[in-house]
Amino acid sequence: MSEPISRRALILQEAAHLFREKGYPGANLRELARRSGIQGGSIYHHFASKQEILFQLMDNTMSDMIERLSERLIDSQTPYEKLRTTVYFHIEYHVTGPDQTYITDDELRNLEPENYLRVVAKRDRYQKIIEEIMLAGKTEEGWRLAEPKLYTRALIKMCAGVATWFNPDGDMSITQVAEAYADLLCNGLLPR
Amino acid sequence: MSEPISRRALILQEAAHLFREKGYPGANLRELARRSGIQGGSIYHHFASKQEILFQLMDNTMSDMIERLSERLIDSQTPYEKLRTTVYFHIEYHVTGPDQTYITDDELRNLEPENYLRVVAKRDRYQKIIEEIMLAGKTEEGWRLAEPKLYTRALIKMCAGVATWFNPDGDMSITQVAEAYADLLCNGLLPR
DNA sequence: GTCTATAGGCAGATAGAC
DNA sequence: GTCTATCTGCCTATAGAC
């Protein structure tokens, strides 16, 4: 059923890899073209500029993350369950990605002002989803948190960070890492 | 007593700012020279290449972090105190830095192989310090942790991440953020 | 929709004067 | 130790054929 991927989609996919490897300024379009099976100049049939590739990639990714996380959360009932789902989702998305379509937050600085604002707005919507889980946990389950925004950022950074060191051939599976991280966030280090 | 900063040190300091703003591939040496008060060509009296600037910067930074953290830990007695000290130190270092001499982990990918190995070795030494605090917490205070390496990485990522959003003019001080993060790590979200 | 060829500009690095 | 001038190569983007 999986219809052949369009050239445009293929370029975006390869751009995700390449930008991740070299960073946006360090990546070059001839290399991107080569990986996409075409010549350098042909990129411009599909995109107006290198900047547009970055923008489309980040914008698509943020939309996708919002959509997928929202879907996953439907099955979770309690704030506790939702938090665990979120931790698992965020780690998994950044480690494996949909076609590893992950671009680090760091590339935000490479977006031109208008594009920057649009992507950041979506990122904030994503954060808001998590923040509200934390607030619900506080009111419904008495979680001990003073600053939901603060802890949302902590969660996001530590989970996204897994992608920088995770080794699929290592001892632990993504699930195991996610379990351990969710447990840390819920229970902390000290004995209970 | 503060002797005038050497040109070389000034270039490194400005490079830290510039690389942070634009990333290593996006930064340009004429701009770096301008900020350092000299002309483009003069950089090469102090450094052999752009790569050498990045390497010196990261290598110095890692050494400095190891040294300063070790110093700070002398005053802490229990693993619990040491953990709090570490959280505070790591956040503060990444937010304010010594002359904001912070370069994100992301720049590791821009180091040439030999340089990469040297910097990563130092980074691992730094991580080891934290790992051993966790192990001590487990044996001496019964901390509930299965994977010290995993939790060390979580700590590092969430604390370093503060630098990406912290606003010195905002509601919270670095100390307050550090307190909240240390509390999250120690006690978790759930009621005790 | 992809190709080839190339314009145009930028950035790392070097040379030699002062 | 810093300057100016410049080499050299690379990269984004464009033009026009097929």
Short mmCIF file of C-alpha atoms (C1' of nucleotides) in Angstrom, two decimals:
data_model
loop_
_atom_site.label_atom_id
_atom_site.label_comp_id
_atom_site.label_asym_id
_atom_site.label_seq_id
_atom_site.Cartn_x
_atom_site.Cartn_y
_atom_site.Cartn_z
CA MET A 1 0.00 0.00 0.00
CA SER A 2 2.90 2.35 0.67
CA GLU A 3 2.84 4.46 -2.45
CA PRO A 4 6.22 5.47 -3.86
CA ILE A 5 7.61 8.43 -2.01
CA SER A 6 7.58 11.67 -4.00
CA ARG A 7 10.87 13.28 -4.92
CA ARG A 8 9.98 16.25 -2.82
CA ALA A 9 9.34 14.07 0.22
CA LEU A 10 12.55 12.19 -0.44
CA ILE A 11 14.54 15.41 -0.49
CA LEU A 12 13.01 16.45 2.82
CA GLN A 13 13.83 13.09 4.31
CA GLU A 14 17.42 13.23 3.16
CA ALA A 15 17.68 16.83 4.31
CA ALA A 16 16.68 15.72 7.80
CA HIS A 17 19.58 13.28 7.86
CA LEU A 18 22.04 15.69 6.35
CA PHE A 19 21.17 18.67 8.54
CA ARG A 20 21.44 16.46 11.55
CA GLU A 21 24.87 15.29 10.53
CA LYS A 22 26.36 18.59 9.48
CA GLY A 23 24.02 21.29 10.70
CA TYR A 24 22.15 23.57 8.35
CA PRO A 25 25.01 25.90 7.41
CA GLY A 26 27.41 22.99 7.05
CA ALA A 27 25.15 20.96 4.78
CA ASN A 28 25.45 21.44 1.05
CA LEU A 29 22.83 21.10 -1.60
CA ARG A 30 24.91 19.15 -4.06
CA GLU A 31 25.31 16.46 -1.43
CA LEU A 32 21.61 16.61 -0.67
CA ALA A 33 20.83 16.26 -4.37
CA ARG A 34 23.19 13.32 -4.70
CA ARG A 35 21.54 11.50 -1.81
CA SER A 36 18.16 12.24 -3.35
CA GLY A 37 19.22 10.78 -6.67
CA ILE A 38 19.30 13.98 -8.72
CA GLN A 39 21.73 16.72 -9.72
CA GLY A 40 22.30 19.92 -7.74
CA GLY A 41 20.31 22.24 -9.90
CA SER A 42 17.24 20.02 -9.86
CA ILE A 43 16.63 20.74 -6.18
CA TYR A 44 15.29 24.11 -7.26
CA HIS A 45 12.46 22.57 -9.17
CA HIS A 46 11.09 21.40 -5.82
CA PHE A 47 12.12 24.15 -3.44
CA ALA A 48 12.80 27.85 -3.89
CA SER A 49 15.82 27.90 -1.60
CA LYS A 50 17.82 26.04 1.00
CA GLN A 51 16.00 28.04 3.65
CA GLU A 52 12.67 26.79 2.39
CA ILE A 53 13.84 23.21 2.78
CA LEU A 54 14.75 23.84 6.39
CA PHE A 55 11.49 25.58 7.07
CA GLN A 56 9.30 22.92 5.47
CA LEU A 57 11.18 20.25 7.33
CA MET A 58 10.85 21.85 10.74
CA ASP A 59 7.29 22.98 10.18
CA ASN A 60 6.20 19.52 9.02
CA THR A 61 8.01 17.90 11.90
CA MET A 62 6.35 20.09 14.51
CA SER A 63 2.91 19.47 13.03
CA ASP A 64 3.58 15.78 12.94
CA MET A 65 4.73 15.70 16.54
CA ILE A 66 1.65 17.56 17.74
CA GLU A 67 -0.64 15.27 15.81
CA ARG A 68 0.97 12.02 16.83
CA LEU A 69 1.33 12.90 20.49
CA SER A 70 -2.30 14.00 20.62
CA GLU A 71 -3.37 10.70 19.09
CA ARG A 72 -1.36 8.67 21.53
CA LEU A 73 -2.75 10.56 24.48
CA ILE A 74 -6.32 9.60 23.63
CA ASP A 75 -5.72 6.13 25.02
CA SER A 76 -4.28 7.40 28.29
CA GLN A 77 -6.69 8.17 31.10
CA THR A 78 -4.92 9.59 34.13
CA PRO A 79 -2.30 12.36 34.17
CA TYR A 80 0.15 9.72 35.38
CA GLU A 81 -0.50 7.55 32.34
CA LYS A 82 -0.33 10.57 30.07
CA LEU A 83 3.02 11.59 31.43
CA ARG A 84 4.46 8.16 30.83
CA THR A 85 3.03 8.11 27.32
CA THR A 86 4.57 11.50 26.63
CA VAL A 87 8.00 10.49 27.87
CA TYR A 88 7.90 7.38 25.76
CA PHE A 89 6.65 9.24 22.69
CA HIS A 90 9.16 12.05 22.91
CA ILE A 91 12.11 9.72 23.30
CA GLU A 92 10.98 7.39 20.57
CA TYR A 93 10.26 10.21 18.15
CA HIS A 94 13.70 11.72 18.60
CA VAL A 95 15.58 8.46 18.50
CA THR A 96 13.89 6.75 15.59
CA GLY A 97 11.75 9.53 14.13
CA PRO A 98 9.36 9.01 11.28
CA ASP A 99 12.12 8.38 8.77
CA GLN A 100 14.31 10.01 11.38
CA THR A 101 12.76 13.30 10.51
CA TYR A 102 14.24 15.01 13.48
CA ILE A 103 15.96 18.34 13.44
CA THR A 104 17.37 19.59 16.67
CA ASP A 105 16.00 22.69 18.32
CA ASP A 106 19.39 24.19 17.59
CA GLU A 107 18.43 24.78 13.99
CA LEU A 108 15.83 27.30 15.08
CA ARG A 109 18.55 29.92 14.98
CA ASN A 110 18.99 29.27 11.27
CA LEU A 111 15.41 30.12 10.40
CA GLU A 112 14.71 33.53 8.96
CA PRO A 113 12.56 35.70 11.26
CA GLU A 114 9.18 34.95 9.72
CA ASN A 115 9.82 31.22 9.53
CA TYR A 116 11.22 31.26 13.02
CA LEU A 117 8.03 32.69 14.45
CA ARG A 118 5.86 30.12 12.73
CA VAL A 119 7.91 27.15 13.89
CA VAL A 120 8.27 28.46 17.43
CA ALA A 121 4.51 28.93 17.62
CA LYS A 122 4.04 25.24 16.84
CA ARG A 123 6.74 24.23 19.27
CA ASP A 124 4.93 26.19 21.95
CA ARG A 125 1.70 24.38 21.16
CA TYR A 126 3.51 21.11 21.66
CA GLN A 127 4.92 22.25 24.98
CA LYS A 128 1.50 23.41 26.04
CA ILE A 129 0.14 19.89 25.67
CA ILE A 130 2.70 18.63 28.14
CA GLU A 131 2.26 21.56 30.48
CA GLU A 132 -1.41 20.78 30.77
CA ILE A 133 -0.73 17.20 31.68
CA MET A 134 1.40 18.50 34.51
CA LEU A 135 -1.28 20.92 35.67
CA ALA A 136 -3.87 18.14 35.58
CA GLY A 137 -1.53 15.99 37.63
CA LYS A 138 -1.27 18.71 40.20
CA THR A 139 -5.01 19.25 40.61
CA GLU A 140 -6.15 15.66 40.14
CA GLU A 141 -3.33 13.71 41.73
CA GLY A 142 -1.60 16.23 43.95
CA TRP A 143 1.70 16.30 42.07
CA ARG A 144 4.28 18.38 43.81
CA LEU A 145 5.17 20.92 41.17
CA ALA A 146 5.42 24.65 41.48
CA GLU A 147 6.48 25.40 37.94
CA PRO A 148 4.85 23.33 35.19
CA LYS A 149 6.69 25.24 32.46
CA LEU A 150 10.02 24.54 34.07
CA TYR A 151 9.38 20.86 34.41
CA THR A 152 8.00 20.61 30.90
CA ARG A 153 11.27 21.95 29.59
CA ALA A 154 13.22 19.56 31.77
CA LEU A 155 11.23 16.65 30.38
CA ILE A 156 11.67 17.76 26.78
CA LYS A 157 15.40 18.34 27.06
CA MET A 158 16.21 15.12 28.85
CA CYS A 159 14.08 13.02 26.50
CA ALA A 160 15.26 14.68 23.30
CA GLY A 161 18.80 14.31 24.60
CA VAL A 162 18.49 10.53 24.46
CA ALA A 163 18.88 10.78 20.69
CA THR A 164 22.44 12.08 21.13
CA TRP A 165 23.70 8.97 22.86
CA PHE A 166 21.24 6.14 22.29
CA ASN A 167 22.68 3.10 20.61
CA PRO A 168 20.15 0.67 19.12
CA ASP A 169 22.71 -2.11 19.46
CA GLY A 170 23.34 -1.37 23.12
CA ASP A 171 22.04 -3.06 26.28
CA MET A 172 18.86 -1.06 26.61
CA SER A 173 15.82 -0.76 24.38
CA ILE A 174 14.00 2.51 23.86
CA THR A 175 11.23 1.17 26.05
CA GLN A 176 13.63 0.49 28.87
CA VAL A 177 15.12 3.96 28.66
CA ALA A 178 11.67 5.48 28.59
CA GLU A 179 10.61 3.45 31.63
CA ALA A 180 13.68 4.57 33.55
CA TYR A 181 13.19 8.23 32.61
CA ALA A 182 9.50 8.22 33.43
CA ASP A 183 10.33 6.65 36.75
CA LEU A 184 12.92 9.31 37.48
CA LEU A 185 10.46 12.07 36.68
CA CYS A 186 7.68 10.51 38.74
CA ASN A 187 9.57 9.26 41.75
CA GLY A 188 12.97 10.90 41.86
CA LEU A 189 16.21 9.45 43.11
CA LEU A 190 15.64 9.43 46.84
CA PRO A 191 14.14 6.37 48.53
CA ARG A 192 10.42 6.62 49.11
CA MET B 1 44.56 42.48 39.63
CA SER B 2 42.82 41.23 36.51
CA GLU B 3 45.58 41.51 33.98
CA PRO B 4 44.57 42.61 30.51
CA ILE B 5 43.20 39.74 28.54
CA SER B 6 45.47 38.47 25.79
CA ARG B 7 44.36 38.80 22.20
CA ARG B 8 44.35 35.05 21.90
CA ALA B 9 42.07 34.71 24.90
CA LEU B 10 39.85 37.46 23.55
CA ILE B 11 39.47 35.67 20.23
CA LEU B 12 38.50 32.47 22.03
CA GLN B 13 35.97 34.34 24.11
CA GLU B 14 34.41 35.99 21.07
CA ALA B 15 34.47 32.68 19.23
CA ALA B 16 32.41 31.18 22.04
CA HIS B 17 29.76 33.81 21.54
CA LEU B 18 29.84 33.61 17.78
CA PHE B 19 29.76 29.83 17.52
CA ARG B 20 26.88 29.80 19.93
CA GLU B 21 24.96 32.30 17.84
CA LYS B 22 25.62 30.84 14.40
CA GLY B 23 27.09 27.43 14.96
CA TYR B 24 30.59 26.54 13.85
CA PRO B 25 29.96 26.17 10.11
CA GLY B 26 27.82 29.31 10.05
CA ALA B 27 30.35 31.50 11.84
CA ASN B 28 32.84 33.43 9.77
CA LEU B 29 36.34 34.45 10.67
CA ARG B 30 36.13 38.00 9.39
CA GLU B 31 33.26 38.60 11.78
CA LEU B 32 35.21 36.94 14.57
CA ALA B 33 38.19 39.16 13.79
CA ARG B 34 36.03 42.27 13.80
CA ARG B 35 34.61 41.42 17.21
CA SER B 36 38.11 40.79 18.46
CA GLY B 37 39.28 44.16 17.22
CA ILE B 38 41.55 42.99 14.42
CA GLN B 39 41.40 42.25 10.69
CA GLY B 40 40.59 38.87 9.19
CA GLY B 41 44.08 37.83 8.28
CA SER B 42 45.42 38.54 11.75
CA ILE B 43 43.52 35.62 13.24
CA TYR B 44 46.09 33.36 11.68
CA HIS B 45 48.85 34.81 13.77
CA HIS B 46 47.11 33.29 16.79
CA PHE B 47 45.57 30.12 15.41
CA ALA B 48 46.47 27.83 12.56
CA SER B 49 42.89 27.32 11.42
CA LYS B 50 39.24 27.75 12.25
CA GLN B 51 39.20 24.16 13.40
CA GLU B 52 41.95 24.88 15.90
CA ILE B 53 39.88 27.67 17.41
CA LEU B 54 36.96 25.31 17.92
CA PHE B 55 39.16 22.65 19.39
CA GLN B 56 40.97 24.95 21.80
CA LEU B 57 37.67 26.40 22.90
CA MET B 58 36.02 23.08 23.59
CA ASP B 59 39.10 21.53 25.12
CA ASN B 60 39.63 24.51 27.45
CA THR B 61 35.97 24.52 28.37
CA MET B 62 35.91 20.85 29.28
CA SER B 63 39.04 21.19 31.41
CA ASP B 64 37.60 24.21 33.11
CA MET B 65 34.33 22.46 33.86
CA ILE B 66 36.09 19.46 35.37
CA GLU B 67 38.30 21.66 37.51
CA ARG B 68 35.56 23.96 38.76
CA LEU B 69 33.07 21.22 39.50
CA SER B 70 35.71 19.26 41.40
CA GLU B 71 36.53 22.35 43.47
CA ARG B 72 32.93 22.99 44.32
CA LEU B 73 32.34 19.42 45.36
CA ILE B 74 35.03 19.62 48.05
CA ASP B 75 32.67 21.57 50.26
CA SER B 76 29.83 19.10 49.87
CA GLN B 77 29.72 16.15 52.23
CA THR B 78 26.86 13.79 51.43
CA PRO B 79 25.89 12.47 47.99
CA TYR B 80 22.67 14.42 48.38
CA GLU B 81 24.57 17.69 48.85
CA LYS B 82 26.91 16.81 46.01
CA LEU B 83 24.02 16.20 43.66
CA ARG B 84 22.48 19.56 44.45
CA THR B 85 25.84 21.27 44.02
CA THR B 86 26.28 19.58 40.65
CA VAL B 87 22.86 20.59 39.40
CA TYR B 88 23.48 24.16 40.46
CA PHE B 89 26.95 24.24 38.95
CA HIS B 90 25.96 22.72 35.63
CA ILE B 91 23.05 25.08 35.13
CA GLU B 92 25.01 28.13 36.17
CA TYR B 93 27.97 27.24 34.00
CA HIS B 94 25.82 26.83 30.92
CA VAL B 95 23.70 29.89 31.50
CA THR B 96 26.33 32.42 32.50
CA GLY B 97 29.54 30.55 31.75
CA PRO B 98 32.95 31.97 32.51
CA ASP B 99 32.68 34.70 29.89
CA GLN B 100 29.89 32.56 28.53
CA THR B 101 32.49 30.14 27.30
CA TYR B 102 29.95 27.55 26.49
CA ILE B 103 29.77 25.60 23.31
CA THR B 104 26.96 23.15 22.92
CA ASP B 105 27.61 19.45 22.72
CA ASP B 106 26.28 19.74 19.20
CA GLU B 107 29.56 21.18 18.00
CA LEU B 108 31.24 17.87 18.71
CA ARG B 109 30.22 16.78 15.22
CA ASN B 110 32.33 19.60 13.80
CA LEU B 111 35.56 18.42 15.38
CA GLU B 112 37.98 16.51 13.23
CA PRO B 113 38.46 12.91 14.35
CA GLU B 114 41.55 13.40 16.48
CA ASN B 115 40.19 16.49 18.18
CA TYR B 116 36.87 14.78 18.66
CA LEU B 117 38.44 11.94 20.57
CA ARG B 118 40.34 14.25 22.89
CA VAL B 119 37.31 16.37 23.74
CA VAL B 120 35.02 13.40 24.19
CA ALA B 121 37.54 11.85 26.56
CA LYS B 122 37.33 14.93 28.77
CA ARG B 123 33.57 15.03 28.53
CA ASP B 124 33.50 11.44 29.72
CA ARG B 125 35.69 12.35 32.68
CA TYR B 126 33.18 15.02 33.61
CA GLN B 127 30.28 12.58 33.32
CA LYS B 128 32.18 10.09 35.44
CA ILE B 129 32.31 12.57 38.32
CA ILE B 130 28.54 12.79 38.31
CA GLU B 131 28.08 9.07 37.84
CA GLU B 132 30.09 8.42 40.96
CA ILE B 133 27.97 10.76 43.00
CA MET B 134 24.98 8.70 41.92
CA LEU B 135 26.67 5.45 42.82
CA ALA B 136 27.64 6.82 46.22
CA GLY B 137 24.03 7.93 46.72
CA LYS B 138 22.90 4.42 46.00
CA THR B 139 25.24 2.69 48.42
CA GLU B 140 25.29 5.33 51.17
CA GLU B 141 21.77 6.66 51.03
CA GLY B 142 19.81 3.97 49.27
CA TRP B 143 18.95 5.96 46.17
CA ARG B 144 16.63 4.11 43.85
CA LEU B 145 18.59 4.01 40.64
CA ALA B 146 19.27 1.12 38.35
CA GLU B 147 21.24 2.99 35.72
CA PRO B 148 23.62 5.70 36.94
CA LYS B 149 24.84 6.44 33.42
CA LEU B 150 21.31 6.97 32.19
CA TYR B 151 20.43 9.35 34.97
CA THR B 152 23.69 11.21 34.62
CA ARG B 153 22.82 11.93 31.02
CA ALA B 154 19.33 13.00 32.00
CA LEU B 155 20.76 15.43 34.53
CA ILE B 156 23.29 16.86 32.08
CA LYS B 157 20.78 17.35 29.29
CA MET B 158 18.08 18.94 31.37
CA CYS B 159 20.50 21.28 33.13
CA ALA B 160 22.41 22.29 30.00
CA GLY B 161 19.07 22.84 28.31
CA VAL B 162 18.27 25.64 30.72
CA ALA B 163 20.67 27.82 28.74
CA THR B 164 18.41 27.62 25.69
CA TRP B 165 15.47 29.32 27.39
CA PHE B 166 16.67 31.04 30.54
CA ASN B 167 15.98 34.75 30.67
CA PRO B 168 18.00 36.71 33.25
CA ASP B 169 15.28 39.35 33.28
CA GLY B 170 12.53 36.80 33.91
CA ASP B 171 10.73 35.81 37.11
CA MET B 172 13.19 33.19 38.26
CA SER B 173 16.82 33.39 39.26
CA ILE B 174 19.32 30.72 38.34
CA THR B 175 19.27 29.62 41.95
CA GLN B 176 15.53 29.15 41.88
CA VAL B 177 15.69 27.11 38.69
CA ALA B 178 18.48 25.01 40.14
CA GLU B 179 16.49 24.40 43.34
CA ALA B 180 13.46 23.31 41.34
CA TYR B 181 15.49 20.99 39.12
CA ALA B 182 17.37 19.45 42.02
CA ASP B 183 14.07 18.88 43.74
CA LEU B 184 12.62 17.20 40.67
CA LEU B 185 15.60 14.89 40.40
CA CYS B 186 15.58 14.01 44.08
CA ASN B 187 11.88 13.72 44.76
CA GLY B 188 10.04 13.41 41.47
CA LEU B 189 6.61 14.69 40.62
CA LEU B 190 4.40 12.34 42.56
CA PRO B 191 3.36 13.18 46.12
CA ARG B 192 5.53 11.60 48.79
"C1'" DG C 1 11.23 16.93 -14.00
"C1'" DT C 2 16.00 16.51 -14.70
"C1'" DC C 3 20.13 17.77 -16.95
"C1'" DT C 4 24.57 20.75 -17.77
"C1'" DA C 5 26.88 24.88 -17.37
"C1'" DT C 6 27.86 28.84 -15.06
"C1'" DA C 7 27.10 33.24 -12.72
"C1'" DG C 8 28.15 35.55 -8.55
"C1'" DG C 9 29.48 35.83 -4.05
"C1'" DC C 10 31.51 34.38 0.08
"C1'" DA C 11 34.90 32.48 3.29
"C1'" DG C 12 39.21 30.05 4.74
"C1'" DA C 13 43.73 30.61 4.23
"C1'" DT C 14 48.30 32.77 2.58
"C1'" DA C 15 51.91 36.41 1.42
"C1'" DG C 16 54.41 40.10 2.32
"C1'" DA C 17 54.68 45.04 3.92
"C1'" DC C 18 55.00 47.71 8.10
"C1'" DG D 1 51.34 41.54 15.99
"C1'" DT D 2 48.55 43.68 12.70
"C1'" DC D 3 47.63 45.31 8.19
"C1'" DT D 4 46.11 44.90 3.10
"C1'" DA D 5 45.61 42.28 -0.84
"C1'" DT D 6 44.63 38.20 -2.92
"C1'" DC D 7 44.41 33.24 -4.09
"C1'" DT D 8 41.45 29.47 -4.25
"C1'" DG D 9 37.77 26.74 -3.85
"C1'" DC D 10 33.15 26.04 -2.59
"C1'" DC D 11 28.31 26.87 -2.51
"C1'" DT D 12 23.69 28.86 -3.52
"C1'" DA D 13 21.11 29.95 -7.09
"C1'" DT D 14 19.94 30.75 -12.14
"C1'" DA D 15 19.48 29.82 -17.25
"C1'" DG D 16 18.28 27.22 -20.78
"C1'" DA D 17 18.40 22.63 -23.29
"C1'" DC D 18 16.11 18.21 -23.45
#
